[in-house]
CSV table of C-alpha atoms and ligand atoms in Angstrom, one decimal:
chain,number,residue,atom,x,y,z
A,1,MET,CA,-0.4,26.6,37.5
A,2,LYS,CA,-3.8,28.3,37.4
A,3,THR,CA,-4.9,30.1,34.2
A,4,ILE,CA,-6.6,33.4,34.4
A,5,PHE,CA,-8.3,35.4,31.6
A,6,VAL,CA,-8.1,39.1,31.9
A,7,ILE,CA,-10.6,40.4,29.4
A,8,GLY,CA,-10.0,44.1,28.8
A,9,GLY,CA,-6.4,43.6,29.9
A,10,ASP,CA,-5.0,46.6,28.0
A,11,GLY,CA,-6.9,49.2,30.0
A,12,PHE,CA,-6.2,51.4,33.0
A,13,ILE,CA,-7.1,48.6,35.5
A,14,GLY,CA,-6.6,45.7,33.2
A,15,TRP,CA,-2.9,46.2,32.5
A,16,PRO,CA,-1.7,46.5,36.1
A,17,THR,CA,-4.0,43.5,36.9
A,18,VAL,CA,-2.3,41.4,34.2
A,19,LEU,CA,1.1,42.3,35.6
A,20,ASN,CA,0.1,41.8,39.3
A,21,LEU,CA,-1.4,38.3,38.6
A,22,SER,CA,1.5,37.3,36.4
A,23,ALA,CA,4.0,38.4,39.1
A,24,ALA,CA,2.0,36.2,41.5
A,25,GLY,CA,2.7,33.2,39.2
A,26,PHE,CA,-0.6,32.8,37.4
A,27,ASN,CA,-0.7,31.8,33.7
A,28,ILE,CA,-2.2,34.9,32.1
A,29,VAL,CA,-4.3,35.1,28.9
A,30,MET,CA,-4.9,38.7,28.2
A,31,ILE,CA,-7.8,39.5,25.9
A,32,ASP,CA,-8.5,42.9,24.5
A,33,SER,CA,-10.1,44.4,21.4
A,34,LEU,CA,-8.1,47.7,21.6
A,35,ALA,CA,-11.4,49.6,22.0
A,36,ARG,CA,-9.9,52.0,24.5
A,37,ARG,CA,-7.0,52.8,22.1
A,38,PHE,CA,-9.6,53.4,19.3
A,39,ALA,CA,-11.5,55.8,21.6
A,40,ASP,CA,-8.2,57.8,21.9
A,41,ILE,CA,-8.2,58.2,18.1
A,42,GLU,CA,-11.9,59.2,18.1
A,43,LEU,CA,-11.4,61.8,20.9
A,44,GLU,CA,-8.1,63.0,19.5
A,45,CYS,CA,-6.6,62.7,23.0
A,46,GLU,CA,-4.1,60.1,24.2
A,47,SER,CA,-3.1,58.9,27.6
A,48,LEU,CA,-0.8,61.6,29.2
A,49,THR,CA,1.7,58.8,29.9
A,50,PRO,CA,3.2,57.3,26.7
A,51,ILE,CA,1.9,53.8,26.8
A,52,CYS,CA,3.6,51.2,24.6
A,53,TYR,CA,2.0,48.8,22.0
A,54,ILE,CA,0.8,45.6,23.6
A,55,GLY,CA,3.5,43.5,22.0
A,56,LYS,CA,6.2,45.8,23.5
A,57,ARG,CA,4.6,45.8,26.9
A,58,ILE,CA,4.5,41.9,27.0
A,59,ASP,CA,8.1,41.5,25.6
A,60,LYS,CA,9.5,43.8,28.3
A,61,TRP,CA,7.6,42.0,31.0
A,62,GLN,CA,9.0,38.6,29.8
A,63,GLN,CA,12.5,40.1,29.6
A,64,LEU,CA,12.3,41.4,33.2
A,65,THR,CA,10.6,38.4,34.8
A,66,GLY,CA,10.7,35.4,32.5
A,67,GLN,CA,6.9,35.3,32.7
A,68,LYS,CA,5.0,34.8,29.5
A,69,ILE,CA,1.7,36.6,28.8
A,70,LYS,CA,-0.5,35.3,26.0
A,71,TYR,CA,-2.4,38.0,24.1
A,72,LEU,CA,-5.6,37.4,22.1
A,73,ASN,CA,-7.3,40.2,20.2
A,74,ILE,CA,-11.1,39.4,20.6
A,75,ASN,CA,-14.0,41.8,20.8
A,76,VAL,CA,-16.0,39.7,23.3
A,77,ALA,CA,-19.2,41.8,22.7
A,78,GLU,CA,-19.1,40.9,19.0
A,79,ASN,CA,-17.1,37.7,18.4
A,80,TYR,CA,-18.8,35.0,20.5
A,81,ASP,CA,-17.3,32.1,18.6
A,82,LYS,CA,-13.7,33.2,19.2
A,83,LEU,CA,-14.4,33.8,22.9
A,84,LEU,CA,-16.0,30.4,23.3
A,85,LYS,CA,-13.1,28.7,21.5
A,86,SER,CA,-10.6,30.5,23.7
A,87,ILE,CA,-12.4,29.3,26.9
A,88,GLN,CA,-12.6,25.7,25.5
A,89,GLN,CA,-8.9,25.8,24.7
A,90,TYR,CA,-7.4,27.4,27.9
A,91,LYS,CA,-10.0,26.4,30.4
A,92,PRO,CA,-9.5,29.4,32.7
A,93,ASP,CA,-9.9,28.9,36.4
A,94,ALA,CA,-11.0,32.6,36.6
A,95,ILE,CA,-12.2,35.2,34.1
A,96,ILE,CA,-11.7,38.8,35.0
A,97,HIS,CA,-14.2,40.9,33.0
A,98,LEU,CA,-13.1,44.5,32.4
A,99,ALA,CA,-14.2,44.6,28.8
A,100,GLU,CA,-16.7,47.5,29.2
A,101,GLN,CA,-16.9,51.1,28.2
A,102,ARG,CA,-16.1,52.6,31.6
A,103,ALA,CA,-16.6,56.4,31.3
A,104,ALA,CA,-19.9,58.1,32.3
A,105,PRO,CA,-19.3,61.3,30.3
A,106,TYR,CA,-18.4,59.3,27.2
A,107,SER,CA,-21.6,57.3,27.5
A,108,MET,CA,-23.6,60.6,27.5
A,109,LYS,CA,-22.0,62.3,24.5
A,110,SER,CA,-24.6,61.4,21.9
A,111,SER,CA,-27.2,58.8,21.1
A,112,TRP,CA,-24.5,56.8,19.3
A,113,HIS,CA,-22.4,56.8,22.5
A,114,LYS,CA,-25.3,55.7,24.6
A,115,ARG,CA,-26.2,52.9,22.2
A,116,TYR,CA,-22.6,51.8,21.9
A,117,THR,CA,-22.1,51.7,25.6
A,118,VAL,CA,-25.2,49.6,26.2
A,119,ASN,CA,-24.5,47.2,23.2
A,120,ASN,CA,-20.9,46.7,24.2
A,121,ASN,CA,-21.3,46.3,27.9
A,122,VAL,CA,-24.5,44.3,28.1
A,123,ASN,CA,-23.4,42.0,25.2
A,124,ALA,CA,-19.9,41.5,26.6
A,125,THR,CA,-21.3,40.3,30.0
A,126,ASN,CA,-24.0,38.1,28.4
A,127,ASN,CA,-21.5,36.6,25.9
A,128,ILE,CA,-18.9,35.7,28.6
A,129,LEU,CA,-21.5,34.0,30.7
A,130,CYS,CA,-23.1,32.1,27.8
A,131,ALA,CA,-19.6,31.0,26.8
A,132,ILE,CA,-18.8,29.8,30.3
A,133,VAL,CA,-22.0,27.8,30.3
A,134,GLU,CA,-21.6,26.4,26.8
A,135,SER,CA,-18.0,25.4,27.3
A,136,GLY,CA,-18.7,23.5,30.5
A,137,VAL,CA,-15.6,25.0,32.0
A,138,ASP,CA,-16.0,25.9,35.7
A,139,SER,CA,-14.6,29.4,35.6
A,140,HIS,CA,-15.1,31.9,38.4
A,141,LEU,CA,-16.3,35.2,36.8
A,142,ILE,CA,-15.0,38.4,38.5
A,143,HIS,CA,-16.6,41.6,37.2
A,144,LEU,CA,-15.6,45.2,37.8
A,145,GLY,CA,-18.8,46.9,38.8
A,146,THR,CA,-19.3,50.3,40.4
A,147,THR,CA,-20.3,51.9,43.6
A,148,GLY,CA,-22.4,54.1,41.3
A,149,TYR,CA,-24.8,51.1,41.2
A,150,TYR,CA,-26.3,52.3,44.5
A,151,GLY,CA,-26.7,56.0,43.4
A,152,TYR,CA,-25.6,58.8,45.7
A,153,SER,CA,-28.8,59.8,47.4
A,154,ASP,CA,-28.4,60.6,51.0
A,155,VAL,CA,-30.1,57.7,52.8
A,156,GLY,CA,-27.9,58.2,55.9
A,157,MET,CA,-27.0,54.5,56.3
A,158,LYS,CA,-23.9,52.5,55.6
A,159,ILE,CA,-24.5,51.0,52.1
A,160,PRO,CA,-24.2,47.2,52.5
A,161,GLU,CA,-22.4,44.9,50.0
A,162,GLY,CA,-25.1,44.4,47.4
A,163,TYR,CA,-28.0,43.0,49.5
A,164,LEU,CA,-30.4,44.8,51.7
A,165,PRO,CA,-32.4,43.2,54.5
A,166,VAL,CA,-36.0,44.5,54.4
A,167,LYS,CA,-39.1,43.8,56.5
A,168,VAL,CA,-42.3,42.8,54.8
A,169,ASN,CA,-45.7,42.2,56.2
A,170,VAL,CA,-47.2,38.7,55.2
A,171,ASP,CA,-50.8,38.3,56.4
A,172,GLY,CA,-50.1,40.5,59.5
A,173,VAL,CA,-46.8,38.8,60.3
A,174,GLU,CA,-43.6,40.7,59.9
A,175,LYS,CA,-40.9,38.8,58.0
A,176,GLU,CA,-37.4,39.7,57.2
A,177,ILE,CA,-36.2,39.0,53.6
A,178,GLU,CA,-33.1,40.1,51.7
A,179,ILE,CA,-33.3,41.8,48.3
A,180,MET,CA,-30.7,43.1,45.9
A,181,TYR,CA,-30.0,46.7,46.9
A,182,PRO,CA,-32.2,48.9,44.6
A,183,PRO,CA,-30.1,50.1,41.6
A,184,ASN,CA,-30.0,53.9,41.1
A,185,PRO,CA,-27.7,54.7,38.1
A,186,GLY,CA,-26.6,58.2,37.3
A,187,SER,CA,-25.5,57.8,33.7
A,188,ILE,CA,-26.0,55.3,30.8
A,189,TYR,CA,-22.6,53.8,31.7
A,190,HIS,CA,-23.7,53.3,35.3
A,191,MET,CA,-27.0,51.9,34.0
A,192,THR,CA,-25.1,49.1,32.1
A,193,LYS,CA,-23.5,48.0,35.4
A,194,CYS,CA,-26.9,47.8,37.0
A,195,GLN,CA,-28.1,45.7,34.0
A,196,ASP,CA,-25.1,43.4,34.5
A,197,ALA,CA,-26.2,42.8,38.1
A,198,ILE,CA,-29.5,41.3,36.8
A,199,THR,CA,-27.6,39.1,34.3
A,200,PHE,CA,-25.4,37.8,37.1
A,201,LEU,CA,-28.3,37.1,39.3
A,202,TYR,CA,-29.9,34.9,36.6
A,203,PHE,CA,-26.8,33.0,35.5
A,204,ASN,CA,-25.8,32.3,39.1
A,205,LYS,CA,-29.4,31.0,39.9
A,206,ASN,CA,-29.9,29.0,36.7
A,207,ASP,CA,-26.4,27.7,35.9
A,208,LYS,CA,-24.7,27.9,39.3
A,209,ILE,CA,-21.8,30.0,37.9
A,210,LYS,CA,-19.4,31.3,40.6
A,211,ILE,CA,-19.6,35.1,40.3
A,212,THR,CA,-18.0,38.0,42.2
A,213,ASP,CA,-19.2,41.5,41.4
A,214,LEU,CA,-16.7,44.2,42.6
A,215,HIS,CA,-18.6,47.4,43.2
A,216,GLN,CA,-15.6,49.7,42.8
A,217,GLY,CA,-15.2,53.4,43.6
A,218,ILE,CA,-13.3,56.0,41.6
A,219,VAL,CA,-9.7,54.7,41.0
A,220,TRP,CA,-6.9,57.2,41.5
A,221,GLY,CA,-3.1,57.0,41.1
A,222,THR,CA,-1.5,55.6,38.0
A,223,GLN,CA,1.4,53.3,38.8
A,224,THR,CA,1.5,50.0,40.6
A,225,LYS,CA,4.6,48.0,41.9
A,226,GLU,CA,4.8,46.2,38.6
A,227,THR,CA,4.1,49.1,36.1
A,228,LYS,CA,6.9,51.1,37.8
A,229,LEU,CA,9.5,48.5,36.9
A,230,ALA,CA,10.2,49.9,33.4
A,231,GLU,CA,9.2,52.8,31.2
A,232,GLU,CA,7.7,50.3,28.7
A,233,LEU,CA,5.3,49.0,31.4
A,234,ILE,CA,3.9,52.4,32.3
A,235,ASN,CA,0.1,52.5,32.9
A,236,ARG,CA,-2.2,54.9,31.1
A,237,PHE,CA,-3.3,58.2,32.6
A,238,ASP,CA,-6.5,59.8,31.3
A,239,TYR,CA,-7.0,63.5,31.9
A,240,ASP,CA,-9.5,64.5,29.3
A,241,GLY,CA,-13.1,65.6,30.1
A,242,ASP,CA,-14.5,62.2,29.1
A,243,TYR,CA,-12.2,59.6,30.5
A,244,GLY,CA,-10.3,61.5,33.2
A,245,THR,CA,-11.6,60.9,36.7
A,246,VAL,CA,-11.8,63.6,39.3
A,247,LEU,CA,-8.9,63.1,41.7
A,248,ASN,CA,-6.4,62.3,39.0
A,249,ARG,CA,-7.6,65.2,36.9
A,250,PHE,CA,-7.2,67.6,39.8
A,251,LEU,CA,-3.7,66.3,40.5
A,252,MET,CA,-2.7,66.7,36.8
A,253,GLN,CA,-4.4,70.1,36.4
A,254,SER,CA,-2.3,71.4,39.3
A,255,GLN,CA,0.8,70.5,37.3
A,256,VAL,CA,-0.2,72.0,34.0
A,257,ASN,CA,-1.4,75.3,35.4
A,258,HIS,CA,-5.1,74.6,34.7
A,259,PRO,CA,-7.7,75.7,37.3
A,260,LEU,CA,-9.1,72.7,39.2
A,261,THR,CA,-12.4,71.9,37.5
A,262,VAL,CA,-14.9,71.5,40.3
A,263,TYR,CA,-18.4,70.8,39.0
A,264,GLY,CA,-21.1,72.7,40.8
A,265,SER,CA,-20.3,73.6,44.3
A,266,GLY,CA,-18.3,70.4,44.8
A,267,GLY,CA,-20.7,69.2,47.5
A,268,GLN,CA,-20.6,65.7,45.9
A,269,THR,CA,-19.0,62.9,48.0
A,270,ARG,CA,-17.8,59.8,46.2
A,271,ALA,CA,-16.0,56.5,47.0
A,272,PHE,CA,-12.3,56.2,46.1
A,273,ILE,CA,-9.7,53.5,45.9
A,274,HIS,CA,-6.0,53.6,44.8
A,275,ILE,CA,-5.0,51.6,41.7
A,276,GLN,CA,-2.5,49.5,43.8
A,277,ASN,CA,-5.4,48.5,46.1
A,278,SER,CA,-7.7,47.9,43.1
A,279,VAL,CA,-5.4,45.2,41.6
A,280,GLU,CA,-4.9,43.7,45.1
A,281,CYS,CA,-8.6,43.4,45.5
A,282,ILE,CA,-9.0,41.6,42.2
A,283,ARG,CA,-6.3,39.2,43.3
A,284,LEU,CA,-8.0,38.6,46.6
A,285,ALA,CA,-11.2,37.8,44.7
A,286,VAL,CA,-9.3,35.4,42.4
A,287,THR,CA,-7.6,33.5,45.3
A,288,ASN,CA,-10.7,33.3,47.4
A,289,PRO,CA,-13.5,32.0,45.1
A,290,PRO,CA,-17.1,32.3,46.3
A,291,SER,CA,-19.7,29.7,46.8
A,292,ARG,CA,-22.4,29.1,44.1
A,293,ASP,CA,-25.2,30.0,46.5
A,294,ARG,CA,-25.5,33.6,45.3
A,295,VAL,CA,-23.6,36.3,43.5
A,296,ARG,CA,-20.8,37.6,45.9
A,297,ILE,CA,-20.7,41.4,46.0
A,298,PHE,CA,-17.9,43.4,47.5
A,299,ASN,CA,-17.7,47.1,47.8
A,300,GLN,CA,-14.3,47.8,46.4
A,301,THR,CA,-13.5,51.1,48.0
A,302,THR,CA,-11.3,52.3,50.9
A,303,GLU,CA,-12.7,55.8,51.7
A,304,CYS,CA,-15.3,58.4,50.8
A,305,LEU,CA,-14.1,61.9,49.9
A,306,ASN,CA,-15.8,65.2,49.2
A,307,ILE,CA,-14.9,66.8,45.8
A,308,ASP,CA,-14.6,70.4,47.1
A,309,SER,CA,-12.4,69.3,50.0
A,310,LEU,CA,-10.2,67.4,47.6
A,311,ALA,CA,-9.8,70.5,45.4
A,312,LYS,CA,-9.0,72.6,48.4
A,313,LYS,CA,-6.4,70.1,49.7
A,314,ILE,CA,-4.7,70.0,46.3
A,315,GLY,CA,-5.0,73.8,46.0
A,316,LYS,CA,-3.3,74.2,49.3
A,317,ILE,CA,-0.4,71.9,48.5
A,318,THR,CA,0.2,73.2,45.0
A,319,GLY,CA,-1.2,76.7,44.9
A,320,ALA,CA,-3.5,75.8,42.0
A,321,GLU,CA,-6.5,77.9,41.4
A,322,ILE,CA,-10.0,76.3,42.0
A,323,ARG,CA,-12.8,77.1,39.6
A,324,TYR,CA,-16.5,76.1,40.1
A,325,TYR,CA,-17.9,75.1,36.7
A,326,ARG,CA,-21.5,74.6,35.8
A,327,ASN,CA,-22.1,70.9,36.3
A,328,PRO,CA,-22.6,69.0,33.0
A,329,ARG,CA,-24.2,66.1,34.9
A,330,ASN,CA,-27.6,65.5,36.5
A,331,GLU,CA,-26.6,64.7,40.1
A,332,ASP,CA,-27.4,65.9,43.6
A,333,LEU,CA,-25.6,69.1,44.5
A,334,LYS,CA,-24.4,67.5,47.7
A,335,ASN,CA,-24.6,64.1,49.4
A,336,LYS,CA,-23.1,62.1,52.2
A,337,LEU,CA,-21.8,58.6,51.6
A,338,ASN,CA,-20.7,55.6,53.7
A,339,PHE,CA,-20.0,52.1,52.5
A,340,SER,CA,-19.5,48.8,54.2
A,341,ASN,CA,-16.3,47.1,52.8
A,342,GLU,CA,-16.0,44.2,55.3
A,343,GLY,CA,-15.8,41.6,52.5
A,344,LEU,CA,-12.4,42.6,51.1
A,345,LEU,CA,-11.0,43.7,54.6
A,346,ASN,CA,-11.9,40.2,55.9
A,347,LEU,CA,-9.9,38.7,53.0
A,348,GLY,CA,-6.9,40.7,54.0
A,349,LEU,CA,-7.1,44.0,52.1
A,350,LYS,CA,-4.7,46.7,53.6
A,351,PRO,CA,-6.4,50.0,52.6
A,352,ILE,CA,-4.3,52.7,51.1
A,353,THR,CA,-6.0,56.0,51.8
A,354,LEU,CA,-5.4,59.5,50.5
A,355,ASN,CA,-1.9,60.7,51.4
A,356,ASN,CA,0.5,63.4,50.3
A,357,GLY,CA,3.2,60.9,49.2
A,358,LEU,CA,0.9,59.1,46.7
A,359,MET,CA,-0.6,62.3,45.5
A,360,GLU,CA,2.9,63.7,44.9
A,361,GLU,CA,3.7,60.5,42.9
A,362,VAL,CA,0.8,61.2,40.6
A,363,MET,CA,1.9,64.9,40.3
A,364,THR,CA,5.5,63.8,39.5
A,365,VAL,CA,4.3,61.5,36.7
A,366,THR,CA,2.0,64.1,35.2
A,367,LYS,CA,4.6,66.8,35.5
A,368,LYS,CA,7.1,64.6,33.6
A,369,TYR,CA,4.7,64.2,30.6
A,370,LYS,CA,3.0,67.6,30.8
A,371,ASP,CA,4.2,68.5,27.3
A,372,ARG,CA,1.9,65.7,26.0
A,373,CYS,CA,-1.2,67.4,27.4
A,374,ILE,CA,-3.7,68.9,25.0
A,375,PHE,CA,-5.0,71.8,27.0
A,376,ASP,CA,-8.3,72.0,25.1
A,377,LYS,CA,-9.3,68.5,26.0
A,378,ILE,CA,-9.4,69.1,29.8
A,379,ILE,CA,-12.8,70.7,29.9
A,380,CYS,CA,-15.8,68.2,29.7
A,381,THR,CA,-17.9,68.8,26.7
A,382,SER,CA,-20.4,65.9,27.3
A,383,LYS,CA,-23.6,66.8,29.0
A,384,TRP,CA,-26.4,64.9,30.5
A,385,ASN,CA,-29.2,66.9,28.8
A,386,LYS,CA,-29.1,68.4,25.3
A,387,ASP,CA,-30.6,71.7,26.5
A,388,LYS,CA,-28.4,71.9,29.6
A,389,GLU,CA,-26.5,75.2,29.4
A,390,ILE,CA,-22.9,74.9,30.1
A,391,ASP,CA,-20.5,77.8,30.1
A,392,TYR,CA,-17.4,75.8,29.5
A,393,LYS,CA,-14.9,78.5,30.1
A,394,GLY,CA,-16.8,80.3,32.8
A,395,LEU,CA,-17.7,80.0,36.4
A,396,CYS,CA,-21.0,78.7,37.7
A,397,LYS,CA,-23.0,80.9,40.1
B,401,LIG,N1,-16.2,65.9,38.9
B,401,LIG,C1,-15.8,67.2,39.1
B,401,LIG,N2,-14.8,67.7,38.3
B,401,LIG,C2,-14.2,66.9,37.3
B,401,LIG,C3,-14.6,65.6,37.1
B,401,LIG,C4,-15.6,65.1,37.9
B,401,LIG,O1,-16.2,67.9,40.0
B,401,LIG,O2,-13.3,67.5,36.6
B,401,LIG,C5,-17.2,65.3,39.8
B,401,LIG,C6,-18.4,64.7,39.1
B,401,LIG,O3,-19.4,65.7,38.9
B,401,LIG,C7,-18.8,63.6,40.0
B,401,LIG,C8,-17.5,63.2,40.7
B,401,LIG,O4,-16.6,64.2,40.5
B,401,LIG,O5,-19.7,64.1,41.0
B,401,LIG,C9,-16.9,61.9,40.1
B,401,LIG,O6,-16.7,62.0,38.7
B,401,LIG,P1,-15.6,61.1,38.0
B,401,LIG,O7,-15.6,61.5,36.6
B,401,LIG,O8,-14.4,61.1,38.7
B,401,LIG,O9,-16.2,59.6,38.2
B,401,LIG,P2,-17.5,58.8,37.5
B,401,LIG,O10,-18.0,59.5,36.3
B,401,LIG,O11,-18.5,58.6,38.6
B,401,LIG,O12,-16.9,57.5,37.0
B,401,LIG,C10,-15.7,56.9,37.5
B,401,LIG,C11,-15.2,55.8,36.5
B,401,LIG,C12,-16.2,54.7,36.5
B,401,LIG,C13,-16.4,54.1,37.9
B,401,LIG,C14,-16.9,55.3,38.8
B,401,LIG,C15,-17.0,54.8,40.2
B,401,LIG,O13,-15.0,56.4,35.3
B,401,LIG,O14,-15.7,53.7,35.6
B,401,LIG,O15,-17.4,53.1,37.8
B,401,LIG,O16,-15.9,56.3,38.8
B,401,LIG,S1,-18.3,55.7,41.0
B,401,LIG,O17,-18.0,57.1,41.0
B,401,LIG,O18,-18.4,55.2,42.4
B,401,LIG,O19,-19.6,55.4,40.3
């Protein structure tokens, strides 16, 4: 039986990934430092869904399926020795790396949050790769990156999967070469994912490590086939201004009678993927390892959607009010977006796209737990520039 490490296995994508791979028969070692649960304490806002302690989650899964999950509490950004020993002991065939601070607004809250995000994310990636090399174990590293790597400027072309063919002129002769797509991060968080890409390039070139970088869009939805099996397995649902992401926030806001919080005019277009597809993509990457020739990059997204259209769609279904807030971020007011996602489609991904049934499922879950919502935590208080004026309660012009 193949052994898989899921580092960051307690998080929003990590937990459903642990269950999905365990259900598929893999031997799972779940590693987590509980960092996301500590951020809940710091922000004084918990997941809307009542998530269980790790021990209870794992016990329930074993009770239901007979499958064991091993849990190790390791902060991989800080405790290199423990990480190395665990790789030497379990010799994982694949390591899924989700152990990064994943929220753009959280990374922009203060200089502490900026430094924490960089220290944590960059060190976690470097430590995992150093430990793979030092252990001599031939683990395939699968990393959750972001479509935000590419930025959102309107170049008008379909964004390729990580590499860009360019023409250069060498002594009057035109030559075509391939370069890494130019990174264009929009927050400190996104910047760390771009920094990771350089780290992957080097370790793949120098140490021939097999690496897959999944450039993932905004994940929506909350439950997967496995997390639905019992209340104790429920996935987390973030709705607050730091960790909540746009589509899930709109769906939840419509159920707690909060206006839908569109930033700016809502002209932004972003890449999306449903949580069920997200875990399926990770499994496809695990079961189809890449060559060592270069870092394999997949765009892990199934569709691009415009923020204002999303708000209008949800407003129409639920009758929720839409409000246009001053944008706390520095981003283009509007953009178009189109991604190539051939890699995962070729491996067999069946895309789930926006549909009323799945949106209703999220609304039902959020309605069920709406009494756990702390209303004051919905508005985003992080801002990209200190002097940026934000009228948190009011409308933007
Ligand atoms: N937005 C609103 N209203 C809100 C929240 C967000 O209009 O209440 C807008 C933002 O201004 C932005 C867009 O929606 O233009 C997306 O924001 P988001 O918070 O949903 O997503 P983002 O900060 O980009 O980050 C999320 C995940 C991150 C992942 C990324 C994929 O937190 O881990 O990497 O989505 S991507 O967007 O492709 O970079």
